Structure formats: structure tokens, C-alpha cells
Tab-separated table of C-alpha atoms in Angstrom:
chain	number	residue	atom	x	y	z
G	1	MET	CA	26.213	-26.717	-7.683
G	2	HIS	CA	24.925	-26.090	-11.173
G	3	PRO	CA	27.095	-23.428	-12.829
G	4	LEU	CA	23.987	-21.334	-13.597
G	5	VAL	CA	23.093	-21.277	-9.882
G	6	SER	CA	26.596	-20.153	-8.881
G	7	PHE	CA	26.558	-17.549	-11.638
G	8	LEU	CA	23.188	-16.148	-10.545
G	9	SER	CA	24.195	-16.024	-6.871
G	10	ALA	CA	27.390	-14.198	-7.807
G	11	ALA	CA	25.358	-11.697	-9.839
G	12	ALA	CA	22.864	-11.199	-6.991
G	13	ALA	CA	25.677	-10.703	-4.482
G	14	PHE	CA	27.228	-8.043	-6.692
G	15	PHE	CA	24.029	-6.047	-7.055
G	16	LEU	CA	23.246	-6.312	-3.344
G	17	ALA	CA	26.739	-5.086	-2.556
G	18	ALA	CA	26.245	-2.193	-4.976
G	19	SER	CA	23.022	-1.176	-3.251
G	20	GLY	CA	23.198	1.614	-0.762
G	21	GLY	CA	20.914	2.332	2.157
G	22	LEU	CA	17.326	3.467	2.142
G	23	ALA	CA	16.933	7.188	2.491
G	24	LEU	CA	13.658	8.494	3.826
G	25	ALA	CA	13.011	12.093	4.724
G	26	GLN	CA	10.206	14.601	4.882
G	27	GLU	CA	10.114	16.560	1.661
G	28	GLN	CA	8.362	19.530	0.224
G	29	THR	CA	5.412	18.454	-1.934
G	30	PHE	CA	4.254	19.929	-5.232
G	31	ARG	CA	0.876	19.044	-6.691
G	32	LEU	CA	0.521	18.392	-10.392
G	33	THR	CA	-2.696	17.549	-12.226
G	34	ILE	CA	-3.177	15.935	-15.615
G	35	LYS	CA	-6.431	17.047	-17.211
G	36	ASN	CA	-7.440	16.956	-20.878
G	37	HIS	CA	-3.940	15.549	-21.554
G	38	GLN	CA	-2.279	18.662	-20.164
G	39	PHE	CA	-0.239	19.320	-17.046
G	40	GLU	CA	-1.478	21.883	-14.558
G	41	PRO	CA	0.672	23.758	-13.653
G	42	ALA	CA	2.724	23.300	-16.817
G	43	GLU	CA	5.661	25.132	-15.267
G	44	PHE	CA	6.651	25.594	-11.659
G	45	GLU	CA	9.682	26.398	-9.569
G	46	ILE	CA	11.428	24.219	-7.035
G	47	PRO	CA	14.423	25.118	-4.865
G	48	ALA	CA	17.897	24.027	-5.987
G	49	ASN	CA	19.787	21.241	-4.214
G	50	THR	CA	16.644	20.038	-2.459
G	51	LYS	CA	14.701	16.831	-2.715
G	52	VAL	CA	11.010	17.406	-3.411
G	53	THR	CA	8.013	15.171	-4.061
G	54	LEU	CA	5.693	15.639	-7.027
G	55	GLN	CA	2.160	14.455	-6.367
G	56	VAL	CA	0.863	13.736	-9.861
G	57	LYS	CA	-2.888	13.193	-10.182
G	58	ASN	CA	-4.407	11.989	-13.439
G	59	GLU	CA	-7.973	13.295	-13.801
G	60	ASP	CA	-8.364	11.918	-17.324
G	61	ALA	CA	-10.142	8.672	-18.117
G	62	THR	CA	-7.021	7.280	-19.840
G	63	PRO	CA	-3.629	6.342	-18.395
G	64	GLU	CA	-0.651	8.662	-18.789
G	65	GLU	CA	3.068	8.247	-18.314
G	66	PHE	CA	5.092	10.960	-16.625
G	67	GLU	CA	8.407	10.942	-18.453
G	68	SER	CA	11.537	13.045	-18.367
G	69	SER	CA	14.904	12.030	-19.766
G	70	THR	CA	16.642	14.940	-18.025
G	71	LEU	CA	15.178	13.992	-14.644
G	72	HIS	CA	15.512	10.218	-15.300
G	73	ARG	CA	11.897	9.645	-14.389
G	74	GLU	CA	9.388	7.339	-16.079
G	75	LYS	CA	6.203	6.433	-14.242
G	76	VAL	CA	2.736	5.391	-15.360
G	77	VAL	CA	-0.135	7.344	-13.780
G	78	PRO	CA	-3.280	5.188	-14.157
G	79	ALA	CA	-6.576	6.912	-15.008
G	80	GLY	CA	-8.085	8.687	-11.991
G	81	LYS	CA	-5.085	7.810	-9.808
G	82	GLU	CA	-2.313	9.680	-8.084
G	83	VAL	CA	1.375	8.763	-7.897
G	84	ASN	CA	4.308	10.277	-6.031
G	85	ILE	CA	7.540	11.003	-7.853
G	86	PHE	CA	10.477	12.463	-5.997
G	87	VAL	CA	13.010	14.641	-7.813
G	88	GLY	CA	16.212	16.331	-6.772
G	89	PRO	CA	18.514	17.441	-5.360
G	90	LEU	CA	19.080	19.274	-8.651
G	91	SER	CA	21.341	22.068	-9.815
G	92	PRO	CA	19.622	25.222	-11.162
G	93	GLY	CA	18.181	24.947	-14.647
G	94	ARG	CA	15.147	23.994	-16.680
G	95	TYR	CA	14.083	20.349	-16.653
G	96	GLU	CA	11.383	19.389	-19.135
G	97	PHE	CA	8.905	16.578	-18.644
G	98	MET	CA	6.007	15.235	-20.666
G	99	GLY	CA	3.152	12.801	-20.816
G	100	ASP	CA	4.525	10.011	-22.976
G	101	PHE	CA	1.101	8.971	-24.265
G	102	ASN	CA	0.124	12.509	-25.329
G	103	ARG	CA	3.377	14.096	-26.379
G	104	ALA	CA	1.698	16.858	-28.405
G	105	THR	CA	-0.228	18.398	-25.501
G	106	ALA	CA	1.115	17.035	-22.228
G	107	ARG	CA	4.292	19.063	-21.769
G	108	GLY	CA	5.771	20.848	-18.825
G	109	ALA	CA	8.957	21.976	-17.152
G	110	ILE	CA	10.405	22.276	-13.675
G	111	ILE	CA	12.433	25.421	-13.107
G	112	VAL	CA	15.077	24.800	-10.478
G	113	LYS	CA	16.238	28.012	-8.795
U	1	MET	CA	-2.202	8.212	-37.344
U	2	LEU	CA	1.399	9.154	-38.104
U	3	ALA	CA	1.842	10.510	-34.586
U	4	THR	CA	0.597	7.193	-33.201
U	5	ALA	CA	2.868	5.255	-35.557
U	6	ILE	CA	5.911	7.247	-34.422
U	7	ILE	CA	5.255	6.527	-30.747
U	8	VAL	CA	4.620	2.831	-31.440
U	9	PHE	CA	7.852	2.728	-33.453
U	10	ARG	CA	9.815	4.230	-30.565
U	11	GLU	CA	8.428	1.659	-28.134
U	12	VAL	CA	8.926	-1.318	-30.460
U	13	LEU	CA	12.447	-0.273	-31.489
U	14	GLU	CA	14.257	-1.357	-28.332
U	15	ALA	CA	12.690	-4.809	-28.169
U	16	ALA	CA	13.183	-5.303	-31.936
U	17	LEU	CA	16.920	-4.579	-31.639
U	18	VAL	CA	17.219	-7.087	-28.789
U	19	VAL	CA	15.408	-9.737	-30.860
U	20	GLY	CA	17.703	-8.966	-33.838
U	21	ILE	CA	20.845	-9.509	-31.734
U	22	VAL	CA	19.459	-12.660	-30.082
U	23	LEU	CA	18.524	-14.182	-33.452
U	24	ALA	CA	22.008	-13.470	-34.804
U	25	ALA	CA	23.607	-14.910	-31.641
U	26	SER	CA	21.624	-18.127	-32.059
U	27	LYS	CA	22.288	-18.505	-35.755
U	28	GLY	CA	22.393	-22.126	-36.849
U	29	VAL	CA	20.477	-23.586	-33.921
U	30	ILE	CA	17.588	-25.621	-35.298
U	31	ASP	CA	14.804	-24.817	-32.867
U	32	ARG	CA	15.783	-21.223	-32.112
U	33	LEU	CA	12.711	-19.728	-33.800
U	34	LEU	CA	10.514	-21.747	-31.472
U	35	TRP	CA	12.367	-20.417	-28.422
U	36	VAL	CA	12.597	-16.817	-29.590
U	37	GLY	CA	8.984	-16.905	-30.810
U	38	GLY	CA	7.960	-18.330	-27.435
U	39	GLY	CA	9.826	-15.484	-25.720
U	40	VAL	CA	7.998	-12.902	-27.841
U	41	PHE	CA	4.644	-14.603	-27.216
U	42	PHE	CA	5.033	-14.752	-23.435
U	43	GLY	CA	6.436	-11.219	-23.481
U	44	ILE	CA	3.292	-9.922	-25.199
U	45	ALA	CA	1.021	-11.923	-22.889
U	46	GLY	CA	2.922	-10.565	-19.882
U	47	ALA	CA	2.758	-7.016	-21.259
U	48	CYS	CA	-1.031	-7.256	-21.520
U	49	ALA	CA	-1.226	-8.584	-17.953
U	50	VAL	CA	0.990	-5.753	-16.654
U	51	ALA	CA	-1.172	-3.193	-18.498
U	52	VAL	CA	-4.400	-4.668	-17.099
U	53	PHE	CA	-2.983	-4.645	-13.559
U	54	ALA	CA	-1.294	-1.232	-13.979
U	55	GLU	CA	-3.302	0.253	-11.097
U	56	VAL	CA	-2.523	-2.610	-8.723
U	57	ILE	CA	1.168	-2.456	-9.643
U	58	ALA	CA	1.270	1.337	-9.244
U	59	GLU	CA	-0.088	1.055	-5.704
U	60	ALA	CA	1.951	-1.988	-4.708
U	61	ALA	CA	4.985	-1.816	-2.408
U	62	ALA	CA	3.982	1.601	-1.022
U	63	GLY	CA	3.877	3.184	-4.483
U	64	ILE	CA	7.125	1.826	-5.913
U	65	GLY	CA	5.649	-1.325	-7.485
U	66	GLN	CA	6.326	-0.146	-11.044
U	67	GLU	CA	9.960	0.618	-10.312
U	68	LEU	CA	10.565	-2.711	-8.567
U	69	LEU	CA	8.871	-4.650	-11.377
U	70	ASN	CA	10.819	-2.853	-14.117
U	71	ALA	CA	14.128	-3.244	-12.274
U	72	SER	CA	13.481	-6.973	-11.706
U	73	ILE	CA	12.588	-7.508	-15.380
U	74	LEU	CA	15.782	-5.762	-16.448
U	75	PHE	CA	18.030	-7.531	-13.930
U	76	LEU	CA	16.670	-10.923	-14.994
U	77	ALA	CA	17.505	-10.038	-18.601
U	78	VAL	CA	21.004	-8.866	-17.560
U	79	ALA	CA	21.632	-12.144	-15.703
U	80	MET	CA	20.528	-14.206	-18.713
U	81	LEU	CA	22.653	-12.145	-21.119
U	82	GLY	CA	25.633	-12.630	-18.818
U	83	TRP	CA	24.989	-16.356	-18.591
U	84	HIS	CA	24.792	-16.608	-22.379
U	85	ASN	CA	28.187	-14.948	-22.726
U	86	VAL	CA	29.816	-17.111	-20.063
U	87	TRP	CA	28.400	-20.188	-21.777
U	88	MET	CA	29.650	-19.012	-25.165
U	89	GLY	CA	33.061	-18.372	-23.629
U	90	ARG	CA	33.225	-22.028	-22.634
U	91	HIS	CA	31.790	-23.532	-25.798
U	92	GLY	CA	32.324	-20.917	-28.483
U	93	ARG	CA	35.478	-22.512	-29.826
U	94	GLN	CA	33.817	-25.877	-30.399
U	95	LEU	CA	30.955	-24.114	-32.132
U	96	ALA	CA	33.212	-22.167	-34.455
U	97	GLN	CA	35.259	-25.314	-35.158
U	98	GLN	CA	32.130	-27.311	-35.892
U	99	ALA	CA	30.891	-24.531	-38.149
U	100	ALA	CA	34.161	-24.517	-40.055
U	101	ASP	CA	34.108	-28.327	-40.428
U	102	LEU	CA	30.568	-28.558	-41.651
U	103	GLY	CA	30.623	-25.339	-43.607
U	104	LYS	CA	27.588	-24.320	-41.640
U	105	ALA	CA	26.685	-24.248	-37.981
U	106	VAL	CA	23.567	-26.340	-37.685
U	107	THR	CA	23.368	-27.588	-34.148
U	108	ARG	CA	20.620	-28.677	-31.862
U	109	GLY	CA	20.331	-27.608	-28.256
U	110	THR	CA	23.957	-26.561	-28.076
U	111	ARG	CA	23.345	-23.076	-26.816
U	112	PRO	CA	21.469	-21.839	-23.758
U	113	LEU	CA	18.364	-20.984	-25.779
U	114	TYR	CA	16.220	-20.709	-22.662
U	115	ALA	CA	18.422	-17.816	-21.519
U	116	LEU	CA	17.942	-16.013	-24.819
U	117	ALA	CA	14.200	-16.754	-24.794
U	118	ILE	CA	13.957	-15.155	-21.333
U	119	VAL	CA	15.930	-12.121	-22.571
U	120	VAL	CA	13.518	-11.676	-25.489
U	121	GLY	CA	10.521	-12.200	-23.219
U	122	MET	CA	11.752	-9.581	-20.736
U	123	ALA	CA	12.555	-7.035	-23.480
U	124	VAL	CA	9.098	-7.441	-25.036
U	125	LEU	CA	7.399	-7.372	-21.623
U	126	ARG	CA	9.188	-4.200	-20.572
U	127	GLU	CA	8.513	-2.187	-23.737
U	128	GLY	CA	5.216	-3.873	-24.503
U	129	SER	CA	3.326	-2.981	-21.313
U	130	GLU	CA	3.752	0.744	-22.028
U	131	LEU	CA	2.722	0.174	-25.604
U	132	VAL	CA	-0.459	-1.634	-24.590
U	133	LEU	CA	-1.380	1.213	-22.205
U	134	PHE	CA	-0.661	3.778	-24.902
U	135	LEU	CA	-2.750	1.997	-27.553
U	136	TYR	CA	-5.534	1.553	-25.035
U	137	SER	CA	-5.510	5.267	-24.225
U	138	ILE	CA	-5.678	6.105	-27.956
U	139	ALA	CA	-8.568	3.714	-28.561
U	140	ALA	CA	-10.471	4.855	-25.469
U	141	GLY	CA	-9.832	8.579	-25.426
U	142	GLY	CA	-8.532	9.824	-28.760
U	143	SER	CA	-10.897	11.519	-31.199
U	144	SER	CA	-9.872	9.275	-34.088
U	145	GLY	CA	-10.064	6.205	-31.847
U	146	VAL	CA	-9.778	2.629	-32.957
U	147	ALA	CA	-8.766	3.191	-36.603
U	148	ASP	CA	-5.923	5.407	-35.441
U	149	MET	CA	-4.821	2.772	-32.955
U	150	ALA	CA	-4.880	-0.066	-35.496
U	151	GLY	CA	-3.340	1.854	-38.412
U	152	GLY	CA	-0.677	3.628	-36.365
U	153	GLY	CA	0.007	0.456	-34.409
U	154	ILE	CA	0.651	-1.674	-37.486
U	155	LEU	CA	2.723	1.025	-39.214
U	156	GLY	CA	4.862	1.639	-36.127
U	157	LEU	CA	5.295	-2.072	-35.459
U	158	ALA	CA	6.386	-2.683	-39.065
U	159	ALA	CA	8.934	0.152	-38.902
U	160	GLY	CA	10.348	-1.140	-35.594
U	161	VAL	CA	10.588	-4.715	-36.859
U	162	ALA	CA	12.294	-3.396	-40.025
U	163	VAL	CA	15.088	-1.793	-37.966
U	164	GLY	CA	15.527	-4.982	-35.891
U	165	GLY	CA	15.560	-6.989	-39.140
U	166	ALA	CA	18.161	-4.678	-40.682
U	167	LEU	CA	20.439	-5.240	-37.667
U	168	TYR	CA	19.902	-9.019	-37.903
U	169	PHE	CA	20.653	-9.271	-41.619
U	170	GLY	CA	23.570	-6.898	-41.221
U	171	LEU	CA	25.029	-9.175	-38.537
U	172	LEU	CA	24.507	-12.245	-40.725
U	173	ARG	CA	26.898	-10.758	-43.277
U	174	ILE	CA	29.698	-11.312	-40.768
U	175	PRO	CA	31.464	-14.647	-41.429
U	176	THR	CA	30.313	-17.358	-38.986
U	177	LYS	CA	33.886	-17.612	-37.691
U	178	HIS	CA	33.624	-14.084	-36.245
U	179	LEU	CA	29.854	-13.736	-35.834
U	180	PHE	CA	29.654	-15.089	-32.280
U	181	THR	CA	32.541	-12.909	-31.143
U	182	VAL	CA	30.617	-9.874	-32.396
U	183	THR	CA	27.287	-10.988	-30.899
U	184	SER	CA	28.959	-11.689	-27.536
U	185	TRP	CA	30.331	-8.142	-27.482
U	186	LEU	CA	26.933	-6.728	-28.467
U	187	ILE	CA	25.280	-8.787	-25.730
U	188	LEU	CA	27.845	-7.545	-23.196
U	189	LEU	CA	26.980	-3.916	-24.043
U	190	LEU	CA	23.247	-4.722	-24.108
U	191	ALA	CA	23.540	-6.149	-20.579
U	192	ALA	CA	25.435	-3.088	-19.316
U	193	GLY	CA	22.789	-0.767	-20.790
U	194	MET	CA	19.944	-2.740	-19.213
U	195	ALA	CA	21.674	-2.742	-15.824
U	196	SER	CA	22.004	1.037	-16.050
U	197	GLN	CA	18.266	1.321	-16.853
U	198	ALA	CA	17.472	-0.889	-13.860
U	199	ALA	CA	19.659	1.337	-11.674
U	200	ALA	CA	17.659	4.373	-12.866
U	201	PHE	CA	14.436	2.683	-11.683
U	202	LEU	CA	15.963	1.889	-8.277
U	203	VAL	CA	17.059	5.525	-7.965
U	204	GLN	CA	13.544	6.647	-8.965
U	205	ALA	CA	12.148	4.352	-6.243
U	206	ASP	CA	14.568	6.017	-3.785
U	207	ILE	CA	16.155	2.655	-2.984
U	208	LEU	CA	19.537	3.707	-4.361
U	209	PRO	CA	21.102	7.183	-4.209
U	210	ALA	CA	21.673	8.908	-7.564
U	211	LEU	CA	25.251	9.723	-6.409
U	212	SER	CA	25.271	12.575	-8.931
U	213	PRO	CA	22.266	13.818	-10.947
U	214	ALA	CA	24.348	14.059	-14.135
U	215	LEU	CA	27.978	13.013	-14.512
U	216	TRP	CA	28.119	14.690	-17.908
U	217	ASP	CA	25.739	16.189	-20.462
U	218	THR	CA	25.967	15.261	-24.131
U	219	SER	CA	22.356	16.175	-24.946
U	220	ALA	CA	23.660	18.893	-27.270
U	221	VAL	CA	25.267	16.165	-29.408
U	222	LEU	CA	22.674	13.373	-29.148
U	223	THR	CA	19.435	13.325	-27.155
U	224	GLU	CA	17.883	10.053	-26.034
U	225	ASP	CA	14.552	11.214	-27.438
U	226	SER	CA	15.868	11.202	-31.015
U	227	VAL	CA	15.719	7.941	-32.980
U	228	PRO	CA	19.533	7.581	-33.260
U	229	GLY	CA	19.757	8.350	-29.543
U	230	LYS	CA	17.138	5.733	-28.793
U	231	ILE	CA	18.996	3.130	-30.870
U	232	MET	CA	22.248	3.912	-29.045
U	233	HIS	CA	20.346	3.787	-25.751
U	234	ALA	CA	19.060	0.300	-26.586
U	235	LEU	CA	22.363	-1.031	-27.947
U	236	ILE	CA	25.010	0.349	-25.578
U	237	GLY	CA	22.955	2.050	-22.862
U	238	TYR	CA	23.669	5.589	-24.095
U	239	VAL	CA	22.324	8.239	-21.717
U	240	ALA	CA	22.868	11.942	-22.460
U	241	ARG	CA	22.955	12.885	-18.755
U	242	PRO	CA	23.779	9.714	-16.809
U	243	SER	CA	23.427	9.719	-13.042
U	244	GLY	CA	26.380	8.481	-11.032
U	245	MET	CA	24.542	5.300	-10.064
U	246	GLN	CA	23.674	4.525	-13.695
U	247	PHE	CA	27.341	4.772	-14.603
U	248	VAL	CA	28.368	2.562	-11.682
U	249	PHE	CA	25.935	-0.161	-12.789
U	250	TRP	CA	26.883	0.206	-16.453
U	251	ALA	CA	30.618	-0.055	-15.781
U	252	GLY	CA	30.138	-2.680	-13.057
U	253	THR	CA	28.115	-4.965	-15.332
U	254	LEU	CA	30.625	-4.532	-18.148
U	255	ALA	CA	33.448	-5.382	-15.751
U	256	VAL	CA	31.790	-8.351	-14.028
U	257	ILE	CA	30.519	-10.067	-17.176
U	258	GLY	CA	33.721	-9.163	-19.054
U	259	LEU	CA	35.815	-10.692	-16.283
U	260	LEU	CA	33.658	-13.843	-16.158
U	261	MET	CA	34.042	-14.137	-19.932
U	262	CYS	CA	37.813	-13.980	-19.527
U	263	LEU	CA	37.913	-16.452	-16.654
U	264	THR	CA	35.687	-19.046	-18.284
U	265	ASN	CA	36.868	-18.570	-21.846
U	266	ARG	CA	38.201	-21.704	-23.484
U	267	GLY	CA	37.412	-20.667	-26.990
U	268	THR	CA	37.491	-17.911	-29.521
U	269	THR	CA	34.605	-15.810	-28.224
U	270	VAL	CA	37.104	-13.569	-26.504
U	271	PRO	CA	40.315	-12.973	-28.434
U	272	ARG	CA	43.206	-14.867	-26.937
U	273	GLY	CA	46.689	-13.764	-25.908
U	274	GLY	CA	47.362	-10.057	-25.628
U	275	ALA	CA	43.836	-8.928	-26.488
U	276	ARG	CA	42.394	-11.206	-23.829
U	277	ARG	CA	44.798	-9.938	-21.196
U	278	ALA	CA	43.914	-6.389	-22.236
U	279	LEU	CA	40.199	-7.107	-21.808
U	280	GLY	CA	40.884	-8.581	-18.376
U	281	ALA	CA	42.895	-5.503	-17.406
U	282	VAL	CA	40.155	-3.166	-18.657
U	283	ALA	CA	37.542	-5.149	-16.696
U	284	VAL	CA	39.563	-4.966	-13.478
U	285	ALA	CA	40.268	-1.259	-14.057
U	286	LEU	CA	36.524	-0.575	-14.554
U	287	MET	CA	35.734	-2.431	-11.325
U	288	VAL	CA	38.358	-0.498	-9.359
U	289	LEU	CA	37.137	2.753	-10.916
U	290	GLY	CA	33.517	1.943	-10.052
U	291	MET	CA	34.315	0.925	-6.468
U	292	GLY	CA	36.556	3.964	-6.011
U	293	PHE	CA	33.856	6.262	-7.364
U	294	LEU	CA	31.222	4.656	-5.151
U	295	THR	CA	33.412	4.991	-2.047
U	296	THR	CA	34.305	8.610	-2.809
U	297	VAL	CA	30.699	9.638	-3.235
U	298	LEU	CA	29.381	7.676	-0.259
U	299	VAL	CA	32.097	9.037	2.022
U	300	SER	CA	31.754	12.672	0.939
């Protein structure tokens, strides 16, 4: 076997082994709209230690990227489309997020209580 | 325009640093510019394709198409970085010897250039697709429009390339004898950082558990949003609030590639004797630590 092939299979085996199971559950949903490069609502509360889904709809004619370094989330929301982003379980605190393509106006925060 | 330039700079930065390291690691190989240039070219072409098909990708795989694509891009780059280091471990000594004999290391086809070209391509593709979408949104929606996009784009690109260039020329100041040892270490850290980014995408897709939302928080010292933070993020995978899974992948990649470097090393890429044994011990310790951590969290 070519050494590259053995190397790649070893690498693949490692990452497969590191992978856990798939977790699917019904979660509470929060709606979020991007309009005129702003988030609506810009701030909202979610319960602590709970997994929730954010339904982010982009009503602008240009794409946006939902980004948050504290939440470890980074997802493009194409123009006129809706994406789901799950967050949590989180400990109480304030977690900021923003629209990466319109950093000046598209800002928001999730308050975890 | 300045605001646009700053965002372009931030997006270009990561790919530019990768290109800087790759160019230094392939110093002396005759046709390396062709390979690296090819990687950049296909990366840009791919980035445009990803941007055009952003909607299709967003809706693919039940809504986790973006995450799967990004994770695959990053894992491919990690595999190629690892392969480069294993290869250098086996041939690095010859290279350094040759370099010393000739006074310079001009060689043809003696390094896995295709691996480095793929790494460059993946880095450009990953950062570039966001950049294309951003520039498109400026041109289409912004009040200042196309001039803003072009001016800010060129300014930001130039600044990003300048930082990558500074890293490259800085690395070239290292004597050839030691250069490839340094670039192999940089590539090892680069791979670990990319694996941790890929893990973050798999957590975002809900394929992997986060294990812990934040193992520690150093955002008071250095945020990832700052330019120094972004450079550290690109170079060593710095994350102010890493999730447990990100740390497992970071440490795991470091350990696996580090161990492979030790096992295959027949040259000077990895220091020999005591230092080499120490690296091996650290790699094994990281693996045990990672596995132990994973088991603890999964069991609890």
C-alpha cells in the first residue's frame, strides 16, 4: 500500500473514533430576523443549561453571516433564506453575536438566565 | 472604504499566513511557485463556486451542508499538513545535508508539493468563499457600492498579503539547516488549529457533542476578534473559550502527527536523542489525556 494511503486511512480512523453519536431532540425555538442589516430582536433571553434552536431569517437582499466567537457559531444566511442554528446548553451570562458582513449595524446578544 | 478594507484584511489574513508558512517550508524547490500559485488559483475559483452555490450548500444535508463542507475542507488540509511532516521526517536529513553540501537547497520534486498545494487551495477556499459573499453584499447592497468594494478589497488584500509576506521573509532569515525544523513545527501547530476549527463546525452541525461549552476563558487577555488574536488563531489555533471537543481535536492532532513524526523520523526534522524521546512522551501523554478526558465526559 502506498504510504500516503495508509497515512490517510489512519487519520480517517482516528477522526471516526473521536466522533461521538448523533444527538437529536426536540428543542425550544427562537425566531430571529435580519432586516436592514439589523437583528430583530437584538437581545433576547434563553434558559440556562438548555439546548435551543435559533431560526434565523434573512429578509435583506444580500447574504449575511451569523457569527459569534463566544458561542462558536459561524453560519452564512443567504439572502431571503432561513437557517437553523442550535445553541446551548449554556451557563448564565451574556453571549454576543453579529452579522459578519455588516459589523457596524448587525449586532445582538443572547442573555442566558 | 476603510471598514471594508478591515474586514477583507481579517478574512485574507489566515490564508496569507498559511501561504507564508508553505512557501518557507518549500524553500529551494524549483517549481514550488507553480504549485503554490496553482493552489491559490484553484482556491479562488472554488471560493467563487461556493459563494455562487451558497444557497444550495446551506440547504444541503438537512441544513448542515455548510458545516460539513467547511469541516471536510479543513480535515483535508490537516491530512495534507500531517503528510508533509511525515514526509519531511523521512527525508529532511537528506535535504539538510544536500543544502549544506551545495550551499543552497535547490531541488526538484523532492518534496510533496501536491500536499502543500492542496493545503494552500483549502485555506484560500475556506476564507475566500466568505470574502466573495461579503464583497458581493457590499457591491449589491451598500450605499457606496462598487468603488467601496474595489478600493476596500484591494487595500485589505494588500495588508493581508503584507503580513503573510512578513512571516515568510522572517522565516527565511533562519539558516537553511534549521529552517525545515521550524516550518515542520509551525505546520504541526497549523494542523492542530485547523482540526480544532473543523471540530467546532461538527459541533455546530450537532454531529459531535461540545463536551463543555468553554474549558477556560482567556478573552480578557486576548480575544479572537482582535488582529493579534486572529493571527494566533490562524497559527496555533488559539481560541479564547475553547469547547471541550475543540481541545480534544487540537491535542489529538498534535499527538497523532507528533507521534508519526517521531516514528518515521530518520532525519533532523525532529531533534534526535533526548529531545526526540521527550516529544514522543509528550505526544503519548497528550493522547492519554485526550482519551481520558473524552471518556470522563462521555461517561458522566
